[in-house]
CSV table of C-alpha atoms in Angstrom, one decimal:
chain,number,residue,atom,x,y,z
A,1,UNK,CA,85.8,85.1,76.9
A,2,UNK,CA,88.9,85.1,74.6
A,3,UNK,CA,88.1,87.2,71.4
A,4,UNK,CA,87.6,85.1,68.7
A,5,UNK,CA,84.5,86.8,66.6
A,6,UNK,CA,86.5,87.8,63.7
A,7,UNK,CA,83.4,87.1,61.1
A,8,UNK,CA,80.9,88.7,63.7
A,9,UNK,CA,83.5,91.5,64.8
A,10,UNK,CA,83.4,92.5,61.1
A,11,UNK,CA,80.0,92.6,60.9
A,12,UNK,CA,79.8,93.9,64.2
A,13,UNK,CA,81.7,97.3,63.5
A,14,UNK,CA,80.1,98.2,60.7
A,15,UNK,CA,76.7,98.3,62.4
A,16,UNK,CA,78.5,100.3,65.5
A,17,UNK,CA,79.7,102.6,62.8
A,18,UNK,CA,76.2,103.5,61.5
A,19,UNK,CA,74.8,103.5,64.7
A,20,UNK,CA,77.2,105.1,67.0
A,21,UNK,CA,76.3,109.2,67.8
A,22,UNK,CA,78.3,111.0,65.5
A,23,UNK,CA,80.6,114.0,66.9
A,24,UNK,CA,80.1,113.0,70.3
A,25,UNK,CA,80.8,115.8,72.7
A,26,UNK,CA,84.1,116.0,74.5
A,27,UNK,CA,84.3,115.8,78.3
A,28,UNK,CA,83.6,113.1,80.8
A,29,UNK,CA,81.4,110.5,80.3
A,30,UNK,CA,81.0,110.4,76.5
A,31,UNK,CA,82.4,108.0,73.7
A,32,UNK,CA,85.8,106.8,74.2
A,33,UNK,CA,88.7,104.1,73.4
A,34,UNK,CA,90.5,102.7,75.8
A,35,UNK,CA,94.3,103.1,75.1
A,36,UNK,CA,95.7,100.7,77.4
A,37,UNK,CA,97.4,97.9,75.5
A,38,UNK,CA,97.3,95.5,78.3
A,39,UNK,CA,93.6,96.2,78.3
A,40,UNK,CA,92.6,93.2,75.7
A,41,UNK,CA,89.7,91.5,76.9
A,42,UNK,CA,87.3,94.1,78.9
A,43,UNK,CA,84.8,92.1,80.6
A,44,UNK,CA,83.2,94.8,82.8
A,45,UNK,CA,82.9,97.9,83.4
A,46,UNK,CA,81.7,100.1,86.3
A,47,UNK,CA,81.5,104.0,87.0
A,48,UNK,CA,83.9,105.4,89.6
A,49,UNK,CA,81.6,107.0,93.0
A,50,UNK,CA,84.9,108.4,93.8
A,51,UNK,CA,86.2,109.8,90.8
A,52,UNK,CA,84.3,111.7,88.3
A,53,UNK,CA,84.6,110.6,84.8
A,54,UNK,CA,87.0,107.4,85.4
A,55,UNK,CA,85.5,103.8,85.0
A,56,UNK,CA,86.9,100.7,86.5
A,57,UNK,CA,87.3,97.8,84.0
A,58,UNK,CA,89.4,94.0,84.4
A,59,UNK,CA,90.4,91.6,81.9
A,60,UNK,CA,88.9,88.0,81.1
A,61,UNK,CA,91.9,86.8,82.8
A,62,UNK,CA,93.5,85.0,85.9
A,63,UNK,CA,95.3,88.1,87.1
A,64,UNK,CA,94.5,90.1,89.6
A,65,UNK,CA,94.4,93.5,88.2
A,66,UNK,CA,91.9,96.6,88.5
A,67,UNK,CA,92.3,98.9,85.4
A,68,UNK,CA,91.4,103.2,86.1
A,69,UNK,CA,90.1,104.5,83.2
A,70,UNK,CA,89.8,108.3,82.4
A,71,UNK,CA,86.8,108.4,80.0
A,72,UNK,CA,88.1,112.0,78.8
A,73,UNK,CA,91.4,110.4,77.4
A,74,UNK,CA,91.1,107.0,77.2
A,75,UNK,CA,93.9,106.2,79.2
A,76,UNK,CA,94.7,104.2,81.9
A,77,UNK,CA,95.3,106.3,85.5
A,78,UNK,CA,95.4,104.0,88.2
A,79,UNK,CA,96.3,99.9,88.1
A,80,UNK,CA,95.1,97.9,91.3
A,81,UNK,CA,96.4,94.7,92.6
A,82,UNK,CA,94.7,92.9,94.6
A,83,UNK,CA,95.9,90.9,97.2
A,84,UNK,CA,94.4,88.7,100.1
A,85,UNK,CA,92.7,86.9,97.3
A,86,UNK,CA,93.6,83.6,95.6
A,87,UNK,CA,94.3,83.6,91.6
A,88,UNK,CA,91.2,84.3,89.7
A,89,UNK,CA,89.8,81.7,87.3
A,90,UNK,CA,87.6,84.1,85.1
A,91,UNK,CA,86.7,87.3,86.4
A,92,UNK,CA,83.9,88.6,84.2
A,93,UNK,CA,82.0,91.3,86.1
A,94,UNK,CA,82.6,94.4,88.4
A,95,UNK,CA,80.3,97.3,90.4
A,96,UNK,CA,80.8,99.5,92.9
A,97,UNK,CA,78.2,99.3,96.1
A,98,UNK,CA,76.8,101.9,97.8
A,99,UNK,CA,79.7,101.4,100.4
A,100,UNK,CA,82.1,102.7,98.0
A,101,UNK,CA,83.9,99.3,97.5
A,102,UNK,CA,84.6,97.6,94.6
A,103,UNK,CA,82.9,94.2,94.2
A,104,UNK,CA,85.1,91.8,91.2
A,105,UNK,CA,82.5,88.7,89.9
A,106,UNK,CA,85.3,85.9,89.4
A,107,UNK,CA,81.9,84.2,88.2
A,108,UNK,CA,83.2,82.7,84.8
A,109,UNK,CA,82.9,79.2,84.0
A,110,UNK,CA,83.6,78.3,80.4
A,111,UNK,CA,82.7,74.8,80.8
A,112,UNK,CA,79.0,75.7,81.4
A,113,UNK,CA,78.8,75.2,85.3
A,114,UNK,CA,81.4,72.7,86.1
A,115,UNK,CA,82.9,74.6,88.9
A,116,UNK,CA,81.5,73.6,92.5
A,117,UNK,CA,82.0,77.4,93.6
A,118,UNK,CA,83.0,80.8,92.1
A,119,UNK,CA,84.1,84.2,93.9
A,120,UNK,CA,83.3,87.8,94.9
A,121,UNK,CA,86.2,89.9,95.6
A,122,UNK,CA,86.0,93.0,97.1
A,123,UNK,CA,87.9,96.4,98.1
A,124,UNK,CA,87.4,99.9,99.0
A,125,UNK,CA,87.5,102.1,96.1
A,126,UNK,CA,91.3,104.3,96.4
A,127,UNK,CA,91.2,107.7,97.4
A,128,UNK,CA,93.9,108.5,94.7
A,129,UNK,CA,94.3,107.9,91.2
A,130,UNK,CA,97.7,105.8,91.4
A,131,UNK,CA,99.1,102.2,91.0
A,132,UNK,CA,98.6,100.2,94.0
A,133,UNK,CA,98.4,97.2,95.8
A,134,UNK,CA,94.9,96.9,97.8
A,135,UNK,CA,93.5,94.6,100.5
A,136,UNK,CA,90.4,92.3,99.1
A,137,UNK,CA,88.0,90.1,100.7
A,138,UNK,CA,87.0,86.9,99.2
A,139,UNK,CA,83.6,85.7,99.2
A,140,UNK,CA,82.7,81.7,98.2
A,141,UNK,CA,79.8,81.8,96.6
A,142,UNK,CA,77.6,78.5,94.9
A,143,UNK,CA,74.3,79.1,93.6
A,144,UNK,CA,71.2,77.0,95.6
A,145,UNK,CA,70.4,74.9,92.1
A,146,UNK,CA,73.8,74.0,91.2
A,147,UNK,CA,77.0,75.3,89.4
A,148,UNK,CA,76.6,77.7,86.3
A,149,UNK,CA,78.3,80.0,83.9
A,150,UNK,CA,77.7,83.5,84.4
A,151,UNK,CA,79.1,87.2,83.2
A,152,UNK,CA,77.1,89.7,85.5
A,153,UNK,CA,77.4,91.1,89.0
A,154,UNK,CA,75.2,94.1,90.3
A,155,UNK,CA,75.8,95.4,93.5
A,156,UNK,CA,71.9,97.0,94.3
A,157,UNK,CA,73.1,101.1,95.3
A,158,UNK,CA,71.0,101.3,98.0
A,159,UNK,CA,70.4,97.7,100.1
A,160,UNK,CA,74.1,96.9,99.3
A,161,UNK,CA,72.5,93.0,98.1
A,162,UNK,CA,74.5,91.3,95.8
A,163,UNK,CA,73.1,89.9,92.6
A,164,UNK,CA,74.2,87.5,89.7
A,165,UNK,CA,72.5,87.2,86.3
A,166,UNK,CA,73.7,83.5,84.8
A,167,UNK,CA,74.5,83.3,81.3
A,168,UNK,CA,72.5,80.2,79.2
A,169,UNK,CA,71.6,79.8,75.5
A,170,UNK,CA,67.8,79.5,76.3
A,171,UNK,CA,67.1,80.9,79.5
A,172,UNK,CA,69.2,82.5,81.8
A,173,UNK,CA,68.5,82.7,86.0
A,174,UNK,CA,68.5,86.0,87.9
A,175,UNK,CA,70.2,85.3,91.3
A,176,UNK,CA,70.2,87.3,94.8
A,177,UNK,CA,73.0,86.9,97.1
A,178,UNK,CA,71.9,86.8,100.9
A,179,UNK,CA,71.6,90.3,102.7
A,180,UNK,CA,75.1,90.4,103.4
A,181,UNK,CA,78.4,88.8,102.3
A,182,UNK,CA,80.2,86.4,104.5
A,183,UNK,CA,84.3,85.4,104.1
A,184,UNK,CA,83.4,82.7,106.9
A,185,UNK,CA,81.3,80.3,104.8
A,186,UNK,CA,79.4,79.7,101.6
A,187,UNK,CA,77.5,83.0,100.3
A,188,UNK,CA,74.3,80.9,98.7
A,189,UNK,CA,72.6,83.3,95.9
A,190,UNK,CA,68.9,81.9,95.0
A,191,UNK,CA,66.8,82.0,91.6
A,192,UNK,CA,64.5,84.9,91.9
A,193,UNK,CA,63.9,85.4,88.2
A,194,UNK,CA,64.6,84.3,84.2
A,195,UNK,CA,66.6,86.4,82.2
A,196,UNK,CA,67.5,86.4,78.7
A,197,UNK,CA,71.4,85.6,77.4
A,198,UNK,CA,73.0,88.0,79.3
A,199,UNK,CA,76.8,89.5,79.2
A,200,UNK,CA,77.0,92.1,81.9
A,201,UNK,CA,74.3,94.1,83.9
A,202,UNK,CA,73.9,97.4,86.4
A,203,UNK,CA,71.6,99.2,88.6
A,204,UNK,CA,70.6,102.6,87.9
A,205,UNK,CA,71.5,104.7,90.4
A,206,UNK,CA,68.3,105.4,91.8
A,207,UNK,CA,68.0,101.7,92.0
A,208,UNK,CA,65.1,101.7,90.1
A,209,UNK,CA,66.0,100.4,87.2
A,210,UNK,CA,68.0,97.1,86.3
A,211,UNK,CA,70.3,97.3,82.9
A,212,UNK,CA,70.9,93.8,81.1
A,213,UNK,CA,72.7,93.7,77.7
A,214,UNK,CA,74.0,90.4,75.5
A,215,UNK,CA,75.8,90.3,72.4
A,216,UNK,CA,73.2,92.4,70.3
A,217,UNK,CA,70.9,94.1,72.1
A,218,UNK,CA,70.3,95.1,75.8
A,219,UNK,CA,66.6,95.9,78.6
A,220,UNK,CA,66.5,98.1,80.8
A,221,UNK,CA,63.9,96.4,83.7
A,222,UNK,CA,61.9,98.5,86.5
A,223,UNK,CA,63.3,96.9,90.0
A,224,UNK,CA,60.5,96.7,92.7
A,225,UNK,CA,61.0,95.1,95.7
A,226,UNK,CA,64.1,92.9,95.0
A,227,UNK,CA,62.6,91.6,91.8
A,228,UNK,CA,62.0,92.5,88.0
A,229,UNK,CA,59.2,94.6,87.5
A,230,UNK,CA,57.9,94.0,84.5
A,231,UNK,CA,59.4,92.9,81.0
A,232,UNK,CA,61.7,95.2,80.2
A,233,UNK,CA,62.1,97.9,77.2
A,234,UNK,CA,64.9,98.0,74.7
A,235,UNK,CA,67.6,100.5,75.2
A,236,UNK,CA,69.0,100.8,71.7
A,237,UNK,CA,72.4,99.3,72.8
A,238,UNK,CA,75.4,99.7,70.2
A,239,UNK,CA,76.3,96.3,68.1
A,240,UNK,CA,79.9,95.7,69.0
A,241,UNK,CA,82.6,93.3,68.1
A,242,UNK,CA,82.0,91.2,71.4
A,243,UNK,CA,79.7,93.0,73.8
A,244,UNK,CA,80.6,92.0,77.3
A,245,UNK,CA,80.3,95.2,79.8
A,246,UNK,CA,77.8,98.0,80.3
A,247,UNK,CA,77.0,100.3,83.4
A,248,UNK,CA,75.3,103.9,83.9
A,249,UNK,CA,77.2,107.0,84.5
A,250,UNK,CA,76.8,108.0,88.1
A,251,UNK,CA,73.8,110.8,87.6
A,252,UNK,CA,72.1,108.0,85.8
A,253,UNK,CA,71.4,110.1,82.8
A,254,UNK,CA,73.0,107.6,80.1
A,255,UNK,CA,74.3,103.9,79.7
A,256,UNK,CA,77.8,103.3,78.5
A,257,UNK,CA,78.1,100.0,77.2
A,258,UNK,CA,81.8,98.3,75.6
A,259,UNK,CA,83.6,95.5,74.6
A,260,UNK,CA,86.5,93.1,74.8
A,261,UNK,CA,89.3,93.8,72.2
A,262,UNK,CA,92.7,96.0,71.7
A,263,UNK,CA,91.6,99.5,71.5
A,264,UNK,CA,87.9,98.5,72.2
A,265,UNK,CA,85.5,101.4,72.4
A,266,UNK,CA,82.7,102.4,74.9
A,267,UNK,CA,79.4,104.1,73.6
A,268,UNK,CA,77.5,106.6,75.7
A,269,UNK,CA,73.9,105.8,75.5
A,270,UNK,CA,71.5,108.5,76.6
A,271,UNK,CA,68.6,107.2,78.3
A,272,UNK,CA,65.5,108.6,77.2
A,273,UNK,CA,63.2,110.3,79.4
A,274,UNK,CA,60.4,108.0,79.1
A,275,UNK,CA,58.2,106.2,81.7
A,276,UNK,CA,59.7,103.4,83.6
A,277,UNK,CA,59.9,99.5,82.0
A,278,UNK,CA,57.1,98.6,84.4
A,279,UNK,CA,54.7,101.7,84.0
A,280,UNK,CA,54.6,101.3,80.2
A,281,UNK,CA,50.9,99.5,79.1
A,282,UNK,CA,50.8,96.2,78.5
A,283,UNK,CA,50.7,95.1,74.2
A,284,UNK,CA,51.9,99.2,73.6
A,285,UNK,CA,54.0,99.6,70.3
A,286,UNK,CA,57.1,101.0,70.6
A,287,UNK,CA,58.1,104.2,69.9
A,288,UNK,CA,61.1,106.1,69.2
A,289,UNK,CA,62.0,106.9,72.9
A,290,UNK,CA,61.7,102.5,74.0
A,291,UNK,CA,64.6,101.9,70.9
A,292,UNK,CA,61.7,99.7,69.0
A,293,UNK,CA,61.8,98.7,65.3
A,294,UNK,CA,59.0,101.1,64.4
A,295,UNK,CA,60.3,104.1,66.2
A,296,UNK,CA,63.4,106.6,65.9
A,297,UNK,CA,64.6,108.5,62.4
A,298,UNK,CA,65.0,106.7,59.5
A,299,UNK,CA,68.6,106.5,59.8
A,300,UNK,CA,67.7,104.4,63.3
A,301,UNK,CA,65.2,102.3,61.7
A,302,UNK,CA,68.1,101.4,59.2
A,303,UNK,CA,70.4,100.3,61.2
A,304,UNK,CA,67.7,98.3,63.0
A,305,UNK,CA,67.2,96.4,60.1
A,306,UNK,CA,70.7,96.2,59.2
A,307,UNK,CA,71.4,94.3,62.4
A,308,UNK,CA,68.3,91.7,61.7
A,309,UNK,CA,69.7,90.8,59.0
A,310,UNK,CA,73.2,89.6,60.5
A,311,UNK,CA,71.4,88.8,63.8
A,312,UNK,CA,71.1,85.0,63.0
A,313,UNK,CA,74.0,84.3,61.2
A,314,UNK,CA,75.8,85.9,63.8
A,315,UNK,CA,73.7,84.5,67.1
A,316,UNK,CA,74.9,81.1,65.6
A,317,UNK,CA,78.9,82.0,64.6
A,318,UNK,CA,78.7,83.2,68.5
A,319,UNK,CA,77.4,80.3,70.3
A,320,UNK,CA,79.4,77.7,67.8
A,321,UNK,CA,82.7,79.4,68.8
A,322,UNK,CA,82.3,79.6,72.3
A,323,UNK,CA,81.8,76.1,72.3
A,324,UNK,CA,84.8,75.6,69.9
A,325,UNK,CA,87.1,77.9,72.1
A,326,UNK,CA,86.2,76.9,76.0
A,327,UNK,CA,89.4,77.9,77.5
A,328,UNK,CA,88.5,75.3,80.2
């Protein structure tokens, strides 16, 4: 999506102000900005199995370029090109499989599934940290009920299956992609679930767990089986200007979650040793560990109410100018 939430953006870093960790630790894996000017629009993110501490993040954009980023500086380190691929429409989400490739979701379609087909590309990850050229594949893909918008790809880190959460202002569709990708035909990916508005999603590592954040909050599902286990618990996700990526760090310890923007930041969220989404009773109140209302310090509980109270005004300023601003 272009950036566009200057109202909500406002609104948006003050709550990610009071709510981001303050002090956070230097090192690997912990708060930073990304410095890359060319970086204006991050759409995903994903954590590098090859390189510790360096996350792979792309552009809402039609070019194909991978973007290295050291999480200890903020800077770029390695830009990929790919090639073998054709020119991307709106590439929106990215993971890395348990294969070690890279998988790109050119699954964007800002005219609310218009578009007969989207595409999967994918390459393996680079054994060095440098600017390169690298071979793709390119997967068609078209979803069994029809053409629709979408933001999130998840590559599962243990079967390898490919899945798609579709992006819809009431309810959005959880898709699996068959057991493996084809570059010979159409790669069908079926409805196994409903999800809420959704930006950008990930696997634990474990693959227990299935991450799913939108503009203002994100829920953190048990995965059983190739399905959702269960309803999911809140994860305490930071408010940011326009939330579009998130992913886990690779021991599965925390969630970093960012945004599109120049100089957009990415907030480590450690994930609290608590009980899996699906183990938790049924009707339980939350508590300070699930990110719930009624849990956490004071200081938590403010900012919870801080972000009700521009929630709606907000929720509506979003979906109006999306509309407004369809690049297509």
């Amino acid at each position: 999506m272009r950036s566009f939430l200057g109202v909500v953006g406002g609104a948006a870093l003050v709550l990610a102000l009071a709510a981001a960790p303050a002090g956070a630790a230097e090192g690997a894996d912990q708060d930073f900005t990304i410095q890359d000017s060319r970086i204006k629009e991050s759409s995903g993110i994903a954590a590098s199995h090859a390189h510790p501490g360096i996350y792979w993040t792309h552009n809402d954009q039609d070019a194909p370029l991978i973007y290295g980023v050291d999480s200890r500086t903020g800077e770029t380190v390695a830009t990929l090109t790919m090639k073998g691929v054709g020119t991307p429409r709106d590439m929106e989400a990215i993971s890395v499989g348990p294969d070690g490739d890279i998988y790109v979701g050119d699954i964007g379609d800002n005219k609310d599934g218009t578009w007969d087909h989207v595409w999967i590309y994918r390459f393996p990850e680079p054994k060095q940290l440098r600017n390169q050229t690298v071979t793709a594949k390119q997967y068609d893909v078209k979803y069994a009920d029809g053409p629709r918008n979408a933001e999130a790809l998840m590559v599962h880190p243990k079967t390898g299956r490919v899945y798609i959460a579709s992006k819809n202002e009431n309810t959005g569709g959880l898709y699996a992609g068959p057991e493996r990708l084809s570059t010979s035909g159409t790669n069908v990916f079926r409805r196994i679930g409903d999800v809420p508005w959704v930006t950008d999603g990930a696997f634990s590592p474990d693959g227990e767990r299935l991450l799913l954040r939108g503009y203002f909050s994100a829920k953190e599902y048990g995965w059983k089986d190739g399905r959702l286990d269960g309803d999911g618990r809140s994860v305490g996700a930071p408010f940011q200007g326009q939330a579009e990526s998130a992913t886990y760090t690779t021991d599965g310890s925390a969630m970093m979650f960012g945004s599109e923007g120049l100089n957009s930041g990415v907030v480590r969220v450690d994930r609290p040793e608590a009980e899996r989404p699906s183990e938790k009773a049924p009707g339980a109140s939350p508590t300070k560990d699930s990110g719930g209302a009624t849990g956490g310090t004071p200081e938590e509980r403010g900012n919870f109410t801080l972000g009700v109270i521009v929630l709606g005004t907000a929720t509506a300023l979003v979906i109006g100018g999306k509309r407004l601003l369809r690049r297509r």
